[in-house]
Short mmCIF file of C-alpha atoms in Angstrom, two decimals:
data_model
loop_
_atom_site.label_atom_id
_atom_site.label_comp_id
_atom_site.label_asym_id
_atom_site.label_seq_id
_atom_site.Cartn_x
_atom_site.Cartn_y
_atom_site.Cartn_z
CA MET A 213 10.97 15.18 22.98
CA GLU A 214 12.80 12.05 23.88
CA TYR A 215 15.19 10.45 21.46
CA THR A 216 16.75 6.98 21.35
CA GLN A 217 18.89 4.92 18.99
CA LEU A 218 17.22 3.00 16.30
CA GLY A 219 18.17 -0.69 16.95
CA ARG A 220 22.03 -1.20 16.19
CA THR A 221 22.35 1.93 13.91
CA GLY A 222 23.70 5.28 14.45
CA LEU A 223 20.53 7.09 13.98
CA LYS A 224 19.19 8.92 16.71
CA VAL A 225 15.21 8.97 16.36
CA SER A 226 12.24 10.60 18.39
CA ARG A 227 10.18 8.26 20.64
CA LEU A 228 7.23 9.05 18.46
CA VAL A 229 7.13 8.20 14.85
CA LEU A 230 4.80 10.50 12.55
CA GLY A 231 2.81 8.12 10.40
CA THR A 232 1.51 9.68 7.19
CA MET A 233 -1.24 7.11 6.04
CA ASN A 234 -3.89 9.77 6.30
CA PHE A 235 -2.26 12.29 4.19
CA GLY A 236 -4.07 12.29 1.04
CA PRO A 237 -7.19 10.10 2.01
CA GLN A 238 -8.36 12.25 4.94
CA THR A 239 -5.92 15.03 5.34
CA ASP A 240 -5.44 17.48 2.33
CA GLU A 241 -2.12 18.75 1.45
CA ALA A 242 -2.16 22.21 3.26
CA ALA A 243 -3.14 20.33 6.53
CA SER A 244 -0.61 17.59 5.86
CA HIS A 245 2.09 20.33 5.66
CA ALA A 246 0.96 22.06 8.84
CA ILE A 247 0.92 18.59 10.85
CA MET A 248 4.54 18.01 9.55
CA ASP A 249 5.62 21.48 10.35
CA ALA A 250 3.95 20.95 14.03
CA ALA A 251 5.67 17.71 14.34
CA GLN A 252 9.03 18.65 13.46
CA ALA A 253 8.66 21.84 15.74
CA SER A 254 7.84 19.46 18.54
CA GLY A 255 10.93 17.24 17.96
CA ILE A 256 9.51 14.55 16.13
CA ASN A 257 12.21 13.65 13.35
CA TYR A 258 11.18 10.20 12.29
CA PHE A 259 8.46 10.14 9.52
CA ASP A 260 7.15 7.01 8.05
CA THR A 261 5.18 6.60 4.86
CA ALA A 262 4.78 3.98 2.09
CA ASN A 263 4.63 4.14 -1.81
CA VAL A 264 0.95 2.79 -1.85
CA TYR A 265 -0.40 5.59 0.88
CA GLY A 266 -3.02 7.59 -0.84
CA TRP A 267 -4.54 4.22 -1.75
CA GLY A 268 -6.73 3.37 -4.82
CA GLU A 269 -6.51 5.54 -7.88
CA ASN A 270 -4.33 7.91 -5.61
CA LYS A 271 -1.44 5.60 -4.70
CA GLY A 272 1.79 7.74 -4.21
CA ARG A 273 -0.10 10.91 -3.30
CA THR A 274 1.13 10.66 0.40
CA GLU A 275 4.76 10.60 -0.63
CA GLU A 276 4.17 13.61 -3.05
CA TYR A 277 2.79 15.63 0.00
CA ILE A 278 5.96 14.86 1.69
CA GLY A 279 7.99 15.78 -1.19
CA SER A 280 6.17 19.01 -1.54
CA TRP A 281 6.69 19.81 1.97
CA PHE A 282 10.47 18.88 1.54
CA ALA A 283 10.71 21.17 -1.34
CA GLN A 284 9.91 24.35 0.82
CA ASN A 285 13.33 23.96 2.28
CA GLY A 286 14.11 25.40 5.67
CA GLY A 287 15.94 22.32 6.50
CA ARG A 288 12.82 20.09 6.31
CA ARG A 289 14.55 17.16 4.83
CA GLU A 290 17.86 17.44 6.69
CA LYS A 291 16.10 17.26 10.13
CA THR A 292 14.05 14.18 8.99
CA VAL A 293 14.67 10.65 9.24
CA LEU A 294 12.71 9.29 6.36
CA ALA A 295 11.16 5.70 6.01
CA THR A 296 9.03 4.46 3.09
CA LYS A 297 8.02 1.03 1.96
CA VAL A 298 8.08 -1.32 -0.97
CA TYR A 299 5.75 -4.33 -1.96
CA GLY A 300 2.38 -3.41 -3.32
CA SER A 301 1.71 -2.62 -6.94
CA MET A 302 1.37 0.83 -7.83
CA ASN A 303 -0.52 0.38 -10.82
CA ARG A 304 -4.36 0.33 -11.36
CA GLN A 305 -5.90 -3.01 -10.83
CA SER A 306 -6.80 -3.30 -14.42
CA GLU A 307 -3.11 -2.53 -15.38
CA THR A 308 -1.27 -4.79 -13.37
CA TRP A 309 1.41 -7.01 -15.01
CA PRO A 310 4.12 -9.52 -13.95
CA ASN A 311 6.97 -7.97 -11.87
CA ASP A 312 4.92 -4.72 -10.65
CA ASP A 313 4.96 -5.74 -7.15
CA LYS A 314 6.38 -7.67 -4.28
CA LEU A 315 10.27 -7.71 -3.65
CA SER A 316 11.77 -8.85 -6.92
CA ALA A 317 15.17 -6.90 -7.67
CA LEU A 318 13.14 -5.47 -10.64
CA ASN A 319 10.56 -4.16 -8.57
CA ILE A 320 12.73 -2.72 -5.85
CA ARG A 321 14.47 -1.01 -8.65
CA ARG A 322 11.76 0.67 -10.17
CA ALA A 323 9.87 1.45 -6.86
CA VAL A 324 12.82 3.15 -4.98
CA GLU A 325 13.47 5.52 -8.15
CA ALA A 326 9.62 6.28 -8.40
CA SER A 327 9.63 6.90 -4.50
CA LEU A 328 12.57 9.35 -4.88
CA LYS A 329 10.83 11.30 -7.35
CA ARG A 330 7.46 11.59 -5.67
CA LEU A 331 9.48 12.58 -2.40
CA GLN A 332 11.64 15.00 -3.92
CA THR A 333 14.99 13.85 -2.58
CA ASP A 334 17.90 11.94 -3.45
CA TYR A 335 17.98 9.27 -0.58
CA ILE A 336 15.81 7.34 1.64
CA ASP A 337 16.98 6.83 5.28
CA ILE A 338 15.13 3.47 5.91
CA TYR A 339 13.55 1.53 3.00
CA GLN A 340 11.19 -1.09 4.37
CA PHE A 341 9.72 -4.35 2.91
CA HIS A 342 5.89 -3.83 3.72
CA HIS A 343 5.32 -7.62 3.79
CA ILE A 344 7.13 -10.71 3.36
CA ASP A 345 7.56 -12.18 -0.11
CA ARG A 346 7.32 -15.86 -0.04
CA LEU A 347 8.53 -16.33 -3.56
CA THR A 348 11.67 -14.08 -3.86
CA PRO A 349 14.76 -15.42 -2.01
CA PHE A 350 16.54 -13.15 0.58
CA GLU A 351 19.67 -13.64 -1.56
CA GLU A 352 18.10 -11.62 -4.59
CA ILE A 353 16.54 -9.12 -2.22
CA TRP A 354 19.74 -8.29 -0.36
CA GLN A 355 21.57 -7.97 -3.76
CA ALA A 356 19.07 -5.58 -4.92
CA ILE A 357 19.33 -3.48 -1.46
CA ASP A 358 23.18 -3.44 -1.47
CA VAL A 359 23.23 -2.14 -5.09
CA LEU A 360 20.88 1.05 -3.66
CA ILE A 361 22.87 1.38 -0.59
CA ARG A 362 26.41 1.43 -2.79
CA GLN A 363 24.52 4.17 -4.97
CA GLY A 364 23.57 6.28 -1.99
CA LYS A 365 19.82 5.90 -2.66
CA ILE A 366 19.16 4.33 0.72
CA LEU A 367 20.96 3.91 3.98
CA TYR A 368 19.24 1.16 5.65
CA ALA A 369 16.64 -1.63 5.22
CA GLY A 370 13.72 -2.39 7.56
CA SER A 371 10.79 -4.84 7.59
CA SER A 372 7.10 -4.49 8.30
CA ASN A 373 4.69 -7.26 9.19
CA PHE A 374 7.31 -9.89 9.32
CA PRO A 375 7.10 -13.00 11.54
CA GLY A 376 9.97 -13.75 13.97
CA TYR A 377 11.43 -16.49 11.56
CA LYS A 378 11.49 -14.14 8.67
CA ILE A 379 13.35 -11.60 10.63
CA ALA A 380 15.85 -14.34 11.43
CA GLN A 381 16.16 -15.63 7.86
CA ALA A 382 16.48 -12.11 6.54
CA ASN A 383 19.27 -11.17 8.88
CA GLU A 384 21.21 -14.60 8.59
CA THR A 385 21.20 -14.10 4.89
CA ALA A 386 22.43 -10.64 5.20
CA ALA A 387 25.16 -11.54 7.51
CA ARG A 388 26.48 -14.12 4.98
CA ARG A 389 26.85 -11.17 2.57
CA GLY A 390 28.53 -9.14 4.93
CA MET A 391 25.70 -6.72 5.26
CA VAL A 392 23.98 -4.90 8.16
CA GLY A 393 20.51 -6.39 7.35
CA LEU A 394 17.27 -5.44 8.87
CA VAL A 395 17.40 -2.56 11.38
CA SER A 396 13.87 -2.20 12.30
CA GLU A 397 10.61 -3.94 12.29
CA GLN A 398 6.96 -2.54 12.10
CA CYS A 399 4.46 -4.65 13.76
CA LEU A 400 1.06 -4.56 14.90
CA TYR A 401 1.37 -4.06 18.75
CA ASN A 402 -0.73 -2.43 21.48
CA LEU A 403 -2.51 -3.39 24.61
CA ALA A 404 -5.31 -5.27 22.82
CA GLU A 405 -2.93 -7.05 20.40
CA ARG A 406 0.08 -8.60 22.13
CA ARG A 407 1.00 -11.50 20.03
CA ALA A 408 4.07 -9.79 18.87
CA GLU A 409 5.50 -10.42 22.32
CA MET A 410 5.66 -14.16 21.51
CA GLU A 411 8.25 -14.25 18.53
CA VAL A 412 8.39 -11.01 16.67
CA ILE A 413 9.76 -8.76 19.48
CA PRO A 414 12.26 -11.36 20.82
CA ALA A 415 13.60 -11.78 17.34
CA ALA A 416 13.90 -8.07 16.95
CA GLN A 417 15.94 -7.74 20.14
CA GLU A 418 18.07 -10.81 19.33
CA TYR A 419 19.01 -9.25 16.07
CA GLY A 420 19.28 -5.85 17.29
CA LEU A 421 16.25 -4.25 15.35
CA GLY A 422 14.20 -1.34 16.51
CA VAL A 423 10.46 -2.09 17.11
CA ILE A 424 7.98 0.42 15.46
CA PRO A 425 4.56 -0.53 16.49
CA TRP A 426 1.57 0.45 14.05
CA SER A 427 -1.98 0.96 15.14
CA PRO A 428 -1.06 1.79 18.86
CA LEU A 429 -4.89 2.65 19.53
CA HIS A 430 -5.93 -0.68 17.74
CA GLY A 431 -8.04 1.23 15.19
CA GLY A 432 -9.70 3.38 17.86
CA LEU A 433 -10.49 0.67 20.18
CA LEU A 434 -8.17 2.03 22.95
CA GLY A 435 -8.87 5.74 22.19
CA GLY A 436 -11.99 5.99 24.69
CA ILE A 437 -14.42 4.53 22.05
CA ILE A 438 -17.10 3.28 24.32
CA ARG A 439 -17.17 6.97 26.06
CA LYS A 440 -17.43 8.36 22.72
CA GLU A 441 -20.46 6.36 21.84
CA PHE A 442 -22.07 7.00 25.09
CA GLU A 443 -21.48 10.73 24.67
CA GLY A 444 -22.91 10.76 20.92
CA GLY A 445 -19.70 10.87 19.33
CA ARG A 446 -18.17 9.16 16.55
CA ARG A 447 -19.13 5.36 16.53
CA ALA A 448 -16.69 2.54 16.12
CA SER A 449 -16.08 1.26 12.77
CA GLY A 450 -13.44 -0.90 10.94
CA ARG A 451 -11.27 -2.97 13.42
CA ALA A 452 -12.55 -1.25 16.50
CA ALA A 453 -16.32 -2.22 15.46
CA GLU A 454 -15.59 -5.85 14.91
CA ALA A 455 -13.65 -6.15 18.22
CA LEU A 456 -16.22 -4.32 20.29
CA ALA A 457 -18.93 -6.93 18.68
CA ASP A 458 -17.13 -9.57 21.10
CA PRO A 459 -18.41 -9.41 24.73
CA VAL A 460 -15.28 -10.35 26.17
CA THR A 461 -13.48 -7.47 24.45
CA ARG A 462 -16.05 -5.09 24.96
CA GLY A 463 -15.88 -5.91 28.72
CA ARG A 464 -12.13 -5.43 28.62
CA VAL A 465 -12.46 -1.99 26.85
CA GLN A 466 -15.02 -1.00 29.24
CA ALA A 467 -12.57 -2.09 32.27
CA TYR A 468 -9.83 -0.17 30.46
CA GLU A 469 -11.90 3.08 30.64
CA ASP A 470 -13.21 2.78 34.05
CA LEU A 471 -9.55 2.33 35.24
CA LEU A 472 -8.29 5.44 33.37
CA ASP A 473 -11.25 7.25 34.53
CA LYS A 474 -10.46 6.52 38.26
CA HIS A 475 -6.86 7.89 37.59
CA GLY A 476 -7.85 10.87 35.73
CA LEU A 477 -5.88 9.65 32.54
CA GLU A 478 -6.84 9.74 28.68
CA PRO A 479 -7.23 6.47 27.02
CA GLY A 480 -5.31 7.30 23.68
CA GLU A 481 -2.52 8.95 25.67
CA THR A 482 -2.34 6.14 28.05
CA ALA A 483 -2.01 3.57 25.24
CA LEU A 484 0.82 5.26 23.63
CA ALA A 485 2.49 5.63 27.11
CA TRP A 486 2.30 1.99 27.65
CA LEU A 487 3.94 1.14 24.52
CA LEU A 488 6.87 3.30 25.43
CA THR A 489 7.34 1.21 28.51
CA ARG A 490 7.67 -1.90 26.51
CA PRO A 491 11.08 -3.77 25.98
CA GLY A 492 12.52 -3.37 22.58
CA VAL A 493 10.13 -0.56 21.48
CA THR A 494 11.69 2.27 19.83
CA GLY A 495 8.53 4.33 19.36
CA PRO A 496 4.93 3.84 18.14
CA ILE A 497 3.59 5.26 14.87
CA VAL A 498 1.02 8.01 15.37
CA GLY A 499 -1.07 8.95 12.40
CA PRO A 500 -2.78 12.20 13.29
CA ARG A 501 -5.56 13.38 10.97
CA THR A 502 -5.39 16.98 12.87
CA PRO A 503 -2.93 19.06 14.76
CA ASP A 504 -5.11 18.41 17.90
CA GLN A 505 -4.57 14.81 17.55
CA LEU A 506 -0.82 15.44 17.10
CA ALA A 507 -0.81 17.36 20.36
CA SER A 508 -2.52 14.53 22.30
CA ALA A 509 0.11 12.08 21.19
CA LEU A 510 2.88 14.49 22.08
CA ARG A 511 1.34 14.44 25.80
CA ALA A 512 1.85 10.66 25.92
CA VAL A 513 5.70 11.24 25.68
CA GLU A 514 5.67 12.78 28.98
CA LEU A 515 3.12 10.66 30.91
CA GLU A 516 4.55 8.39 33.35
CA LEU A 517 2.48 5.63 34.24
CA SER A 518 2.56 4.27 37.90
CA GLU A 519 3.00 0.60 38.86
CA GLU A 520 -0.48 0.27 39.91
CA VAL A 521 -1.71 1.42 36.51
CA LEU A 522 0.63 -0.84 34.68
CA THR A 523 -0.26 -3.78 36.66
CA SER A 524 -3.94 -3.10 36.18
CA LEU A 525 -3.44 -2.80 32.36
CA ASP A 526 -1.63 -6.17 32.56
CA GLU A 527 -4.61 -7.63 34.30
CA ILE A 528 -7.14 -6.14 31.92
CA PHE A 529 -5.07 -7.08 28.65
CA PRO A 530 -2.87 -10.07 29.65
CA GLY A 531 -0.22 -10.69 27.43
CA PRO A 532 0.84 -14.19 26.00
CA GLY A 533 3.44 -14.58 28.47
CA PRO A 534 7.37 -15.04 28.04
CA SER A 535 8.40 -17.03 25.21
CA PRO A 536 8.77 -20.34 24.75
CA GLU A 537 6.40 -20.70 27.56
CA ALA A 538 3.48 -18.80 25.75
CA PHE A 539 3.47 -21.34 23.19
CA ALA A 540 2.01 -23.82 25.64
CA TRP A 541 -1.49 -22.10 25.31
#
């Protein structure tokens, strides 16, 4: 496994990030533990989760699975760089009340204590803001984070789904307080969705944040979806189905699969390998539902794409171009 430094921190993290979103909704506790064991044995040391994962009536279940895995000891927690998130309400829809969500100091304080309990640990390496909060000022957010850092309950703060200007606002506010600020940004970024190249990734690079792309296969669109349909396998759903309904997108995906067939490459592994070539990217998040899916993701780290393939991929899925020229579109 390859390792890199996370932004401007001293943390050494794996070039793949284990996403745990499927633990609970699609993968039971025993299988989740098996995947985490396999990931750690392969050298993946960066695990990502969120307090709301488990979803619906089962919010928090994913963190609980990770906590029960840590409780088996064997150095599991010590070998893991643990990231979780705060923002969404943890209550049932009928039981919401003011201050039970978003990034108020009160919710941050309550949320971190609840996550620590579910995760069965006394600290979180990277505590991430799951979305921007348009109402809470960053002065309040950083005051709450500063308290948690001083208490030893978190080490760093990160963001998720932030636009470039919010990354700048957050870190400028932190700098005025003498704080490190955000150290990572999780953003939607893949071959089929490259708008992060316009502002988010340049802002992250300017402020020294590690970039952690989520949905590297764009909901399965880049995982050989047309081939699977043709072979009678799982049909596209969700984001992938919506995208394939557009003839232009379907044509690009077909060209993508044809290109990889020509070069003897697997679509999912290629999409991950492409992200690993992108400037500023620390490592994409992979969310395996089975050990076999994890094994496929691991092969991507060793895959070297030729210049011919990289050029062809840019032709099929052109990016927006360099900023600020991209804004002339």
